[in-house]
Coordinates of C-alpha atoms in Angstrom, one line a residue:
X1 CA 51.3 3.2 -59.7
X2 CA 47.9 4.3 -60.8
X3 CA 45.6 4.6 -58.0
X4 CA 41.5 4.6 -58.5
X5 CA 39.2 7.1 -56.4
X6 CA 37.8 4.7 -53.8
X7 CA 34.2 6.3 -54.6
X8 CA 34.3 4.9 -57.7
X9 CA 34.5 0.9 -56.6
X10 CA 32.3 -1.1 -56.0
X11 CA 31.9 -4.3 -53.9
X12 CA 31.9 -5.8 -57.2
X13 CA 34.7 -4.2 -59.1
X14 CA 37.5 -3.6 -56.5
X15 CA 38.4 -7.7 -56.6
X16 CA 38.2 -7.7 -60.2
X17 CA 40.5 -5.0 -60.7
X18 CA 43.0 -6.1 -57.7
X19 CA 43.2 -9.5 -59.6
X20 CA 43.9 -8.0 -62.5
X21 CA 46.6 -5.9 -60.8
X22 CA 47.8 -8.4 -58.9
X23 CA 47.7 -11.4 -61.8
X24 CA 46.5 -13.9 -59.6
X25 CA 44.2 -16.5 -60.0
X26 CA 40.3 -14.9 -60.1
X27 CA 38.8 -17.6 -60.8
X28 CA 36.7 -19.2 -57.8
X29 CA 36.2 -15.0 -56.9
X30 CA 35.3 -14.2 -60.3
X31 CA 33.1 -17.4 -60.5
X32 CA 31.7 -16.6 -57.2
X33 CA 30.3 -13.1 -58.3
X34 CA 29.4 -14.3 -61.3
X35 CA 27.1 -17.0 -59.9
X36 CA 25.4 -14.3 -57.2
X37 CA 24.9 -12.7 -60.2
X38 CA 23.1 -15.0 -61.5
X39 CA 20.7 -15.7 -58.9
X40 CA 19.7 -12.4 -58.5
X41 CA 18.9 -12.4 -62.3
X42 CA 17.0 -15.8 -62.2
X43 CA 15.3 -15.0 -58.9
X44 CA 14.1 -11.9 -61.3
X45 CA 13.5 -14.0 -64.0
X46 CA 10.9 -16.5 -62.7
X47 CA 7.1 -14.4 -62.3
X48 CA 4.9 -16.1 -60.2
X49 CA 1.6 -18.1 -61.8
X50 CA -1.8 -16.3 -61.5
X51 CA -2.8 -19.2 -59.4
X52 CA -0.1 -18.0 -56.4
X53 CA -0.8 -14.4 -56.9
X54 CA -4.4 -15.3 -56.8
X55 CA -3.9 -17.2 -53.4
X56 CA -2.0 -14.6 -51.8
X57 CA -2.5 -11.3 -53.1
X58 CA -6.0 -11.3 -54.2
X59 CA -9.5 -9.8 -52.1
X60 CA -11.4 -13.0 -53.2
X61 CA -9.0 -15.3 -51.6
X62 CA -10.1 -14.6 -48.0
X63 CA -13.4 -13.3 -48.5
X64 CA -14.6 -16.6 -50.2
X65 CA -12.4 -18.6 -47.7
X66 CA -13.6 -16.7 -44.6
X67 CA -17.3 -17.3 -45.6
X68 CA -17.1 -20.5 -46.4
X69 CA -16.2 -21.1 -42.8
X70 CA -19.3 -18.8 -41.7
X71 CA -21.2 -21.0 -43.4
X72 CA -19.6 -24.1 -41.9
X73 CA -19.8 -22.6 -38.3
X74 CA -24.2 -21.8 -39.3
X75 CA -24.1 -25.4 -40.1
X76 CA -22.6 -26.7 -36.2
X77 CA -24.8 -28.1 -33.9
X78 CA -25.6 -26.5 -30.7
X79 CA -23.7 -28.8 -28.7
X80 CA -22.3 -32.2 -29.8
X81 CA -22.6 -35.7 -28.9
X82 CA -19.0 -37.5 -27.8
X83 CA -19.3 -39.5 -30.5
X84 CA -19.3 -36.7 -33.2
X85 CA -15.8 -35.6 -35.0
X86 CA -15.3 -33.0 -38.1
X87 CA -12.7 -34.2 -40.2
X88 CA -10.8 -31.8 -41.5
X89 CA -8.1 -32.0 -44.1
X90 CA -4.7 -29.5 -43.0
X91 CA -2.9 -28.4 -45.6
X92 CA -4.9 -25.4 -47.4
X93 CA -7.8 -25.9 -45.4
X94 CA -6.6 -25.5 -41.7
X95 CA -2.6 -24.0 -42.6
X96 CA -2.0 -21.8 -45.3
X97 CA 0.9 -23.1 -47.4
X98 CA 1.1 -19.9 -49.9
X99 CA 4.8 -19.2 -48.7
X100 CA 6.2 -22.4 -49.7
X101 CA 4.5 -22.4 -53.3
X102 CA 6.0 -18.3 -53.7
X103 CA 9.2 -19.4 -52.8
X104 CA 9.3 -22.6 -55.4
X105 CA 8.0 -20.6 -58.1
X106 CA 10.1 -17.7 -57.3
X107 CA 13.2 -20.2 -57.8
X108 CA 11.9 -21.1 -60.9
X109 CA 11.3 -24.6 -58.9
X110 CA 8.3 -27.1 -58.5
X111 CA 7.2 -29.3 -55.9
X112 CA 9.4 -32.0 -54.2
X113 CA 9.0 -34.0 -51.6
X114 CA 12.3 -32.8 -50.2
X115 CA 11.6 -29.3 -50.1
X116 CA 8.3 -30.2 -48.7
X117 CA 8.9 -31.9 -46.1
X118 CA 11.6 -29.0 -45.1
X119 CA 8.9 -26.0 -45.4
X120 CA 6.9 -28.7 -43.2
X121 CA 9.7 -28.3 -40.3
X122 CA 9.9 -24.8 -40.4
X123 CA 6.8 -24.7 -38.9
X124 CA 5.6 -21.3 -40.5
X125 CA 2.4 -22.1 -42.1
X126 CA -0.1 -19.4 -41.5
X127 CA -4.1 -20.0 -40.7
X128 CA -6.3 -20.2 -43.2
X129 CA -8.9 -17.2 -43.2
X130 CA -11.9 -18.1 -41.1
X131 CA -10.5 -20.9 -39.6
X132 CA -9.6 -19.6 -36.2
X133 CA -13.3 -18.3 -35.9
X134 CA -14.4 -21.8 -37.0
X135 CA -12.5 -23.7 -34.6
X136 CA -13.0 -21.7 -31.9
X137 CA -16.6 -22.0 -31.9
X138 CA -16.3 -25.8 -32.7
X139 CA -13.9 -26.5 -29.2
X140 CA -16.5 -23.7 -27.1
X141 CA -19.8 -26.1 -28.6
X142 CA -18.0 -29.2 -27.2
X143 CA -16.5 -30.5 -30.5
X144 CA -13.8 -32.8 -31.5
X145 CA -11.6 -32.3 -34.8
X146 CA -9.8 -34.8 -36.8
X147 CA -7.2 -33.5 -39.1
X148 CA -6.8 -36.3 -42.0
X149 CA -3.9 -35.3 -44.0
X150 CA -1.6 -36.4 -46.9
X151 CA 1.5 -34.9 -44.8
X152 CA 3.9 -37.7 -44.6
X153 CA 2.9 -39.3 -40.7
X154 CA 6.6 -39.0 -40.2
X155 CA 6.5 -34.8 -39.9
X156 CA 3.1 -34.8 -37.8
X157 CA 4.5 -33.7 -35.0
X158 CA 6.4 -31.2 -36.6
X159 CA 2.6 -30.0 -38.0
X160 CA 0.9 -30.4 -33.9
X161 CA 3.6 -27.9 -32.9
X162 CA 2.6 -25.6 -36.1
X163 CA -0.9 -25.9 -35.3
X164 CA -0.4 -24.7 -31.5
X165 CA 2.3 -22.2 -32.3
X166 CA -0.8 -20.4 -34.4
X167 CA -2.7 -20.0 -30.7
X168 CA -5.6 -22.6 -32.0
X169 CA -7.4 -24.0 -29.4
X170 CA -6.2 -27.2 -30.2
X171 CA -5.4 -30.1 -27.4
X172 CA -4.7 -34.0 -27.5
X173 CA -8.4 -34.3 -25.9
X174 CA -9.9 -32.6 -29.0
X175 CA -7.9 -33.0 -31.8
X176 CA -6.7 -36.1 -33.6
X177 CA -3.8 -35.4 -36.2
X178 CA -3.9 -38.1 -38.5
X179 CA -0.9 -38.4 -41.2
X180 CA -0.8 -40.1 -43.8
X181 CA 1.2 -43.7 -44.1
X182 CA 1.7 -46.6 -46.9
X183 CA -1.3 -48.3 -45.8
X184 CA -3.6 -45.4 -46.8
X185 CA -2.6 -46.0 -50.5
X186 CA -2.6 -49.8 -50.5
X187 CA -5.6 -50.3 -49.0
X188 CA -7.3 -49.0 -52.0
X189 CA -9.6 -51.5 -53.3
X190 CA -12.3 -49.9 -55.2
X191 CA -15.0 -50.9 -53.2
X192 CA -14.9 -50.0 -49.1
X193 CA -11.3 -47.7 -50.0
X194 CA -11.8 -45.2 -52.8
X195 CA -9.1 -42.9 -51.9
X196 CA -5.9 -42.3 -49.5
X197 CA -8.0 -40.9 -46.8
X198 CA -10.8 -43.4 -46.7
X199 CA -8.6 -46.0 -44.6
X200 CA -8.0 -43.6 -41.9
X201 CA -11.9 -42.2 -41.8
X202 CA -12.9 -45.5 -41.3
X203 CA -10.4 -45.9 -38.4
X204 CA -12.4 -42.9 -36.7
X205 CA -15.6 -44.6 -37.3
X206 CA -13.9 -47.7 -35.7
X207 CA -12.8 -46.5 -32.8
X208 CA -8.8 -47.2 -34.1
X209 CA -7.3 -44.4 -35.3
X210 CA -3.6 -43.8 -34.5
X211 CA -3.7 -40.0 -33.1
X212 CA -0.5 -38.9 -33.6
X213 CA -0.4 -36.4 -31.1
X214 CA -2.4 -38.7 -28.2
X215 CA -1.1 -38.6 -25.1
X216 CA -2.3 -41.1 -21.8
X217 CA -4.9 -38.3 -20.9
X218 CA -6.3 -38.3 -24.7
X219 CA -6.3 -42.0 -25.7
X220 CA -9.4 -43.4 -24.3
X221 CA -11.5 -40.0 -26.3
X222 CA -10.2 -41.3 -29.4
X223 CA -10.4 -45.0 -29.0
X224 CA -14.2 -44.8 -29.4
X225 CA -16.7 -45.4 -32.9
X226 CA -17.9 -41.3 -34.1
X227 CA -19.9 -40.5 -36.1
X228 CA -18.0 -37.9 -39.3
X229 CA -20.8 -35.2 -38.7
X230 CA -19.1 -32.8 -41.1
X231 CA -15.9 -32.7 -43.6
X232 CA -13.9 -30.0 -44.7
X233 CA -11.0 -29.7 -46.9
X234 CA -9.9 -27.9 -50.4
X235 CA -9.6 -31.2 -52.4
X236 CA -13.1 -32.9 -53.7
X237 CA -11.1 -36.2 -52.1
X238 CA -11.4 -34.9 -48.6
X239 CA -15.1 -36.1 -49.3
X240 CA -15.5 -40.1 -48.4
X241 CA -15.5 -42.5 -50.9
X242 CA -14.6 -40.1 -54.1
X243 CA -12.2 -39.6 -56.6
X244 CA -11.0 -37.4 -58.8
X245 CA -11.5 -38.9 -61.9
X246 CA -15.3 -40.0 -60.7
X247 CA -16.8 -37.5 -58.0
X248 CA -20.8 -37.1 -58.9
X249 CA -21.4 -33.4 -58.4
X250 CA -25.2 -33.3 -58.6
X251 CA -24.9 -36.2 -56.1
X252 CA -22.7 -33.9 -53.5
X253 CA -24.1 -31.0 -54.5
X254 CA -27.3 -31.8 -51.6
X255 CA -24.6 -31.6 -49.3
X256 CA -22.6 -29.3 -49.7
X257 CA -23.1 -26.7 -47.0
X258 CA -24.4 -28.7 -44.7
X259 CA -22.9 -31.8 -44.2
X260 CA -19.5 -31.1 -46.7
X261 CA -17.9 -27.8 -47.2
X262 CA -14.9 -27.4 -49.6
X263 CA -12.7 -24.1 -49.7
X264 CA -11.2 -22.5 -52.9
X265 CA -7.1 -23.6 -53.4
X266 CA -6.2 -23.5 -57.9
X267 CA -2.9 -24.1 -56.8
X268 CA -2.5 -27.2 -56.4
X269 CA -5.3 -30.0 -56.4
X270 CA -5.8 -33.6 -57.5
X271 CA -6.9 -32.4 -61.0

């Protein structure tokens, strides 16, 4: 029989060529190869948008996102009243999703709420640059933070334990993670709800906002009117009362950087 110099298979070739010898049936090994061979060519095969690139490769990225966040710090008051919160949208804004868009794209895949959801449990969201500094300096001044986000309310804890695992000085007693939940949608009405968040800004103001992460200690901090002294987020519709399709920009423009601060993100937006 006609042997073959063992330097001269591969992983690859040697169960090709003992099927072949051996005239069995290949098939599910053959089709196996063939379909890791296909992966690795589509994985290959799928570049990543500017946008993504942009987000995580670029110099302008951080620099733009770390100074907005200086500028957001210069715009804290010295100390704050119990009633004051900054509302902060999450995703983008306080956790840097970049990972979950470069895997997608690198798959050749979009956005789903499936795979979302799943990046959402791993838990491996990075900080947004500046946003340590920010917070830090907010929780040292005496602030409180509410994180309004369009995360499902179901995987908020799942986004508490992200937060914390990133060494933010983050507790029950200043923070209130607020997900989002069918209500924030139908309670749209055009007139005192404009968008998805609107709901759950006014439950802050009210005094009745469902912290997620409250504990017995936490509850009574939370169950009392504030005042929004300052919103952040990467969306023009982390801003009360605008959309989209009807934001006034010479009417925000005022307060931007002072009162409103919004951080660059072209991956993904409600455009």
């Amino acid at each position: 029989m006609f042997s073959f110099p063992t330097a001269l298979l591969s992983k690859r070739t040697l169960p090709l060529i003992i099927c072949s010898l051996t005239l069995g049936a290949c098939a599910s090994t053959t089709g196996a190869m063939q379909a890791e061979t296909n992966a690795e060519s589509n994985a290959e095969s799928y570049p990543l948008s500017t946008a993504v690139v942009y987000q995580t490769e670029s110099k302008e990225y951080p620099l733009l996102s770390s100074y907005i966040y200086a500028q957001a710090t210069k715009a804290l008051p010295t100390s704050f009243q119990p009633s004051d919160v900054i509302v902060m949208d999450v995703d983008e804004t306080v956790l840097d999703n970049s990972q979950y868009q470069r895997e997608r794209e690198q798959q050749g895949l979009g956005y789903s709420s499936e795979s979302w959801n799943a990046w959402i449990a791993r838990k491996e969201a990075t900080a947004v640059p500046g946003v340590t500094d920010f917070l830090n300096e907010v929780v040292a001044r005496g602030g409180k933070v509410a994180l309004v986000t369009n995360r499902d309310k179901s995987m908020d804890d799942a986004t508490w334990q992200n937060l914390l695992a990133l060494g933010l000085p983050l507790t029950a007693e200043n923070t209130c993670v607020l997900g989002r939940t069918a209500q924030d949608k139908t309670a749209i009405d055009g007139n005192t709800v404009i968008n998805d968040k609107d709901l759950r800004r006014s439950q802050l103001k009210q005094g009745t906002a469902n912290c997620s992460n409250s504990t017995p200690a936490s509850k009574p901090t939370w169950q009392a009117q504030h005042r929004l002294l300052m919103q952040i987020g990467d969306n023009i519709e982390d801003f009360e009362g605008v959309t989209q399709e009807h934001a006034n920009v010479d009417a925000l423009l005022p307060k931007v950087g002072k009162s409103l601060f919004i951080l660059p993100n072209p991956m993904y937006g409600s455009w």
